[in-house]
PDB file of C-alpha atoms in Angstrom:
ATOM      1  CA  MET F1057      19.528  -0.347  30.153  1.00  0.00           C
ATOM      2  CA  TRP F1058      17.341  -3.106  31.514  1.00  0.00           C
ATOM      3  CA  GLY F1059      14.276  -2.392  33.508  1.00  0.00           C
ATOM      4  CA  MET F1060      11.091  -4.175  34.348  1.00  0.00           C
ATOM      5  CA  SER F1061       8.216  -2.396  32.807  1.00  0.00           C
ATOM      6  CA  LEU F1062       4.500  -2.656  32.980  1.00  0.00           C
ATOM      7  CA  ARG F1063       4.659  -3.424  29.265  1.00  0.00           C
ATOM      8  CA  HIS F1064       6.685  -6.580  29.800  1.00  0.00           C
ATOM      9  CA  ALA F1065       4.681  -7.639  32.836  1.00  0.00           C
ATOM     10  CA  LEU F1066       1.456  -7.479  30.805  1.00  0.00           C
ATOM     11  CA  LEU F1067       3.014  -9.351  27.900  1.00  0.00           C
ATOM     12  CA  GLY F1068       4.165 -12.038  30.329  1.00  0.00           C
ATOM     13  CA  LEU F1069       0.724 -12.375  31.884  1.00  0.00           C
ATOM     14  CA  LEU F1070      -0.781 -12.912  28.440  1.00  0.00           C
ATOM     15  CA  VAL F1071       1.601 -15.727  27.450  1.00  0.00           C
ATOM     16  CA  GLU F1072      -0.605 -18.587  28.603  1.00  0.00           C
ATOM     17  CA  HIS F1073      -4.044 -17.289  27.647  1.00  0.00           C
ATOM     18  CA  PRO F1074      -5.969 -14.146  26.699  1.00  0.00           C
ATOM     19  CA  ALA F1075      -7.344 -11.917  29.446  1.00  0.00           C
ATOM     20  CA  SER F1076      -9.362  -8.749  29.898  1.00  0.00           C
ATOM     21  CA  GLY F1077      -7.941  -5.622  31.483  1.00  0.00           C
ATOM     22  CA  TYR F1078      -9.931  -6.441  34.617  1.00  0.00           C
ATOM     23  CA  ASP F1079      -8.529  -9.986  34.687  1.00  0.00           C
ATOM     24  CA  LEU F1080      -5.011  -8.617  34.304  1.00  0.00           C
ATOM     25  CA  LEU F1081      -5.594  -6.121  37.123  1.00  0.00           C
ATOM     26  CA  LYS F1082      -6.715  -8.961  39.410  1.00  0.00           C
ATOM     27  CA  ARG F1083      -3.711 -11.072  38.401  1.00  0.00           C
ATOM     28  CA  PHE F1084      -1.460  -8.120  39.207  1.00  0.00           C
ATOM     29  CA  GLU F1085      -3.059  -7.718  42.612  1.00  0.00           C
ATOM     30  CA  GLY F1086      -2.721 -11.437  43.273  1.00  0.00           C
ATOM     31  CA  SER F1087       0.783 -12.032  42.018  1.00  0.00           C
ATOM     32  CA  LEU F1088       2.860  -9.087  40.814  1.00  0.00           C
ATOM     33  CA  ALA F1089       1.873  -6.304  43.201  1.00  0.00           C
ATOM     34  CA  ASN F1090       4.950  -6.903  45.367  1.00  0.00           C
ATOM     35  CA  VAL F1091       7.226  -6.922  42.325  1.00  0.00           C
ATOM     36  CA  TRP F1092       5.680  -4.293  40.122  1.00  0.00           C
ATOM     37  CA  PRO F1093       2.597  -2.487  41.431  1.00  0.00           C
ATOM     38  CA  ALA F1094       0.273  -0.958  38.873  1.00  0.00           C
ATOM     39  CA  SER F1095      -3.000   0.917  39.038  1.00  0.00           C
ATOM     40  CA  GLN F1096      -6.042   0.201  36.925  1.00  0.00           C
ATOM     41  CA  SER F1097      -5.495   3.317  34.826  1.00  0.00           C
ATOM     42  CA  GLN F1098      -1.831   2.408  34.220  1.00  0.00           C
ATOM     43  CA  ILE F1099      -2.807  -1.087  33.067  1.00  0.00           C
ATOM     44  CA  TYR F1100      -5.506   0.129  30.675  1.00  0.00           C
ATOM     45  CA  THR F1101      -3.241   2.847  29.277  1.00  0.00           C
ATOM     46  CA  GLU F1102      -0.469   0.326  28.645  1.00  0.00           C
ATOM     47  CA  LEU F1103      -2.892  -2.157  27.042  1.00  0.00           C
ATOM     48  CA  THR F1104      -3.902   0.565  24.570  1.00  0.00           C
ATOM     49  CA  LYS F1105      -0.226   1.217  23.741  1.00  0.00           C
ATOM     50  CA  LEU F1106       0.526  -2.503  23.372  1.00  0.00           C
ATOM     51  CA  ALA F1107      -2.399  -2.892  20.977  1.00  0.00           C
ATOM     52  CA  ALA F1108      -1.284   0.163  18.966  1.00  0.00           C
ATOM     53  CA  ASP F1109       2.206  -1.384  18.748  1.00  0.00           C
ATOM     54  CA  GLU F1110       0.610  -4.671  17.607  1.00  0.00           C
ATOM     55  CA  LEU F1111       2.177  -6.588  20.507  1.00  0.00           C
ATOM     56  CA  ILE F1112      -1.307  -7.639  21.630  1.00  0.00           C
ATOM     57  CA  THR F1113      -4.614  -7.828  19.858  1.00  0.00           C
ATOM     58  CA  VAL F1114      -8.225  -7.637  20.945  1.00  0.00           C
ATOM     59  CA  SER F1115      -9.252 -11.288  20.659  1.00  0.00           C
ATOM     60  CA  ASP F1116     -12.836 -10.874  21.859  1.00  0.00           C
ATOM     61  CA  THR F1117     -15.275  -8.140  22.828  1.00  0.00           C
ATOM     62  CA  GLY F1118     -17.875  -8.912  25.442  1.00  0.00           C
ATOM     63  CA  PRO F1119     -20.767  -7.176  27.160  1.00  0.00           C
ATOM     64  CA  ARG F1120     -20.376  -3.458  27.918  1.00  0.00           C
ATOM     65  CA  GLY F1121     -17.362  -3.267  25.596  1.00  0.00           C
ATOM     66  CA  ARG F1122     -15.249  -5.624  27.709  1.00  0.00           C
ATOM     67  CA  LYS F1123     -12.161  -6.417  25.649  1.00  0.00           C
ATOM     68  CA  GLU F1124     -10.128  -9.576  25.907  1.00  0.00           C
ATOM     69  CA  TYR F1125      -6.504  -9.257  24.838  1.00  0.00           C
ATOM     70  CA  ALA F1126      -4.216 -11.900  23.363  1.00  0.00           C
ATOM     71  CA  LEU F1127      -0.463 -11.883  22.831  1.00  0.00           C
ATOM     72  CA  THR F1128       0.656 -11.592  19.195  1.00  0.00           C
ATOM     73  CA  ASP F1129       3.750 -13.236  17.742  1.00  0.00           C
ATOM     74  CA  ALA F1130       5.430  -9.815  17.817  1.00  0.00           C
ATOM     75  CA  GLY F1131       4.509  -9.504  21.504  1.00  0.00           C
ATOM     76  CA  ARG F1132       6.089 -12.878  22.269  1.00  0.00           C
ATOM     77  CA  VAL F1133       9.251 -11.814  20.377  1.00  0.00           C
ATOM     78  CA  GLU F1134       9.379  -8.558  22.377  1.00  0.00           C
ATOM     79  CA  LEU F1135       8.988 -10.421  25.679  1.00  0.00           C
ATOM     80  CA  ARG F1136      11.731 -12.903  24.742  1.00  0.00           C
ATOM     81  CA  HIS F1137      13.997 -10.041  23.654  1.00  0.00           C
ATOM     82  CA  TRP F1138      13.492  -8.334  27.018  1.00  0.00           C
ATOM     83  CA  LEU F1139      14.164 -11.594  28.892  1.00  0.00           C
ATOM     84  CA  VAL F1140      17.258 -12.641  26.947  1.00  0.00           C
ATOM     85  CA  ASP F1141      18.893  -9.648  25.330  1.00  0.00           C
ATOM     86  CA  SER F1142      18.579  -7.013  28.031  1.00  0.00           C
ATOM     87  CA  LYS F1143      20.590  -7.337  31.205  1.00  0.00           C
ATOM     88  CA  PRO F1144      19.442  -6.365  34.683  1.00  0.00           C
ATOM     89  CA  ALA F1145      21.209  -3.392  36.196  1.00  0.00           C
ATOM     90  CA  ARG F1146      22.130  -3.423  39.849  1.00  0.00           C
ATOM     91  CA  PRO F1147      19.776  -1.098  41.731  1.00  0.00           C
ATOM     92  CA  ALA F1148      21.738   2.077  42.272  1.00  0.00           C
ATOM     93  CA  ARG F1149      19.849   3.560  45.199  1.00  0.00           C
ATOM     94  CA  ASN F1150      18.546   2.309  48.501  1.00  0.00           C
ATOM     95  CA  PRO F1151      17.077   5.169  50.555  1.00  0.00           C
ATOM     96  CA  ALA F1152      16.598   2.944  53.614  1.00  0.00           C
ATOM     97  CA  LEU F1153      20.282   2.008  53.772  1.00  0.00           C
ATOM     98  CA  LEU F1154      21.286   5.603  53.167  1.00  0.00           C
ATOM     99  CA  ARG F1155      19.282   6.514  56.273  1.00  0.00           C
ATOM    100  CA  VAL F1156      21.074   3.771  58.218  1.00  0.00           C
ATOM    101  CA  PHE F1157      24.432   5.114  57.133  1.00  0.00           C
ATOM    102  CA  PHE F1158      23.664   8.397  58.901  1.00  0.00           C
ATOM    103  CA  LEU F1159      21.913   7.066  62.030  1.00  0.00           C
ATOM    104  CA  GLY F1160      24.697   8.540  64.144  1.00  0.00           C
ATOM    105  CA  VAL F1161      23.115  11.971  63.634  1.00  0.00           C
ATOM    106  CA  LEU F1162      20.080  10.854  65.655  1.00  0.00           C
ATOM    107  CA  ASP F1163      19.685  10.188  69.342  1.00  0.00           C
ATOM    108  CA  ARG F1164      19.242   6.585  70.487  1.00  0.00           C
ATOM    109  CA  ASP F1165      15.423   6.692  70.590  1.00  0.00           C
ATOM    110  CA  GLN F1166      15.303   8.042  67.054  1.00  0.00           C
ATOM    111  CA  ARG F1167      17.757   5.380  65.840  1.00  0.00           C
ATOM    112  CA  VAL F1168      15.605   2.693  67.437  1.00  0.00           C
ATOM    113  CA  ALA F1169      12.518   4.173  65.771  1.00  0.00           C
ATOM    114  CA  VAL F1170      14.154   4.109  62.323  1.00  0.00           C
ATOM    115  CA  LEU F1171      15.202   0.467  62.722  1.00  0.00           C
ATOM    116  CA  ASP F1172      11.815  -0.477  64.181  1.00  0.00           C
ATOM    117  CA  GLU F1173      10.160   1.045  61.125  1.00  0.00           C
ATOM    118  CA  MET F1174      12.418  -1.015  58.858  1.00  0.00           C
ATOM    119  CA  LEU F1175      11.641  -4.152  60.877  1.00  0.00           C
ATOM    120  CA  ASP F1176       7.895  -3.497  60.754  1.00  0.00           C
ATOM    121  CA  HIS F1177       8.054  -2.928  57.003  1.00  0.00           C
ATOM    122  CA  ALA F1178       9.929  -6.211  56.454  1.00  0.00           C
ATOM    123  CA  LYS F1179       7.452  -8.105  58.651  1.00  0.00           C
ATOM    124  CA  ARG F1180       4.471  -6.617  56.784  1.00  0.00           C
ATOM    125  CA  ASP F1181       6.013  -7.500  53.426  1.00  0.00           C
ATOM    126  CA  GLN F1182       6.716 -11.034  54.557  1.00  0.00           C
ATOM    127  CA  ALA F1183       3.217 -11.502  55.996  1.00  0.00           C
ATOM    128  CA  ALA F1184       1.674 -10.222  52.754  1.00  0.00           C
ATOM    129  CA  MET F1185       3.758 -12.626  50.679  1.00  0.00           C
ATOM    130  CA  GLU F1186       2.959 -15.548  52.987  1.00  0.00           C
ATOM    131  CA  HIS F1187      -0.744 -14.714  52.644  1.00  0.00           C
ATOM    132  CA  LEU F1188      -0.335 -14.497  48.879  1.00  0.00           C
ATOM    133  CA  SER F1189       1.412 -17.861  48.802  1.00  0.00           C
ATOM    134  CA  ARG F1190      -1.438 -19.489  50.705  1.00  0.00           C
ATOM    135  CA  SER F1191      -4.144 -17.824  48.630  1.00  0.00           C
ATOM    136  CA  ILE F1192      -2.871 -18.770  45.168  1.00  0.00           C
ATOM    137  CA  ASP F1193      -4.207 -21.899  43.536  1.00  0.00           C
ATOM    138  CA  TRP F1194      -0.825 -23.153  42.317  1.00  0.00           C
ATOM    139  CA  ASP F1195      -0.813 -25.454  39.299  1.00  0.00           C
ATOM    140  CA  ASP F1196       1.741 -26.856  36.831  1.00  0.00           C
ATOM    141  CA  SER F1197       1.678 -23.904  34.412  1.00  0.00           C
ATOM    142  CA  ASP F1198       4.871 -21.994  33.695  1.00  0.00           C
ATOM    143  CA  LEU F1199       3.386 -18.830  35.182  1.00  0.00           C
ATOM    144  CA  SER F1200       2.589 -20.680  38.394  1.00  0.00           C
ATOM    145  CA  ARG F1201       5.948 -22.507  38.551  1.00  0.00           C
ATOM    146  CA  TYR F1202       8.059 -19.414  37.959  1.00  0.00           C
ATOM    147  CA  GLY F1203       5.710 -17.210  39.936  1.00  0.00           C
ATOM    148  CA  ARG F1204       6.363 -19.489  42.907  1.00  0.00           C
ATOM    149  CA  MET F1205      10.095 -19.025  42.364  1.00  0.00           C
ATOM    150  CA  ALA F1206       9.708 -15.234  42.319  1.00  0.00           C
ATOM    151  CA  LEU F1207       7.534 -15.360  45.436  1.00  0.00           C
ATOM    152  CA  GLU F1208      10.138 -17.485  47.215  1.00  0.00           C
ATOM    153  CA  TRP F1209      12.755 -14.847  46.402  1.00  0.00           C
ATOM    154  CA  GLY F1210      10.478 -12.214  47.952  1.00  0.00           C
ATOM    155  CA  LEU F1211       9.922 -14.346  51.049  1.00  0.00           C
ATOM    156  CA  ARG F1212      13.650 -14.901  51.515  1.00  0.00           C
ATOM    157  CA  PHE F1213      14.474 -11.252  50.849  1.00  0.00           C
ATOM    158  CA  SER F1214      11.915 -10.006  53.374  1.00  0.00           C
ATOM    159  CA  ALA F1215      13.180 -12.577  55.918  1.00  0.00           C
ATOM    160  CA  MET F1216      16.727 -11.286  55.398  1.00  0.00           C
ATOM    161  CA  ARG F1217      15.551  -7.696  55.864  1.00  0.00           C
ATOM    162  CA  ARG F1218      13.733  -8.703  59.056  1.00  0.00           C
ATOM    163  CA  ASP F1219      16.773 -10.583  60.404  1.00  0.00           C
ATOM    164  CA  TRP F1220      19.062  -7.694  59.511  1.00  0.00           C
ATOM    165  CA  ALA F1221      16.823  -5.101  61.234  1.00  0.00           C
ATOM    166  CA  GLU F1222      16.751  -7.230  64.391  1.00  0.00           C
ATOM    167  CA  TRP F1223      20.536  -7.614  64.278  1.00  0.00           C
ATOM    168  CA  ALA F1224      21.055  -3.888  63.645  1.00  0.00           C
ATOM    169  CA  ALA F1225      18.817  -2.984  66.619  1.00  0.00           C
ATOM    170  CA  ASP F1226      21.029  -5.175  68.801  1.00  0.00           C
ATOM    171  CA  GLN F1227      24.077  -3.211  67.611  1.00  0.00           C
ATOM    172  CA  LEU F1228      22.820   0.102  68.955  1.00  0.00           C
ATOM    173  CA  ASP F1229      24.620   1.454  71.978  1.00  0.00           C
TER     174      ASP F1229
END
């Protein structure tokens, strides 16, 4: 079964150039947080596993033990395998839509509150992605080009969720 993993996200971020764990954390916060959030401890734990599996290597050690990691040939093969040979599965669960399905159990004010919460969430997501889009120094690299495509998907998806929540609120009796 296909699934995005922190492992593959880190391999992808190392395709263009080596980076430290701190650099990768900042890149996550500035680009992948809306797609695949990860904490500092998760990133460092996964970097250790990737190195043990020889998918990355420590390419440089700096002050205070700061390690810089580089993608190995085996890491590039693993990333390509994940991209090409594994197929995405359709998400099986959507708790928000399950709640909508049973809105009839609630009184009107509660139904409005549920839909308002969904609308607010979509607006916050969209505002965060718009801010991200403005804050990134886009260039001609593959990571930037395809990152922009992924961000555009997120912008369109959050806009659809916002539009749907507004429409659904209008449907309430």
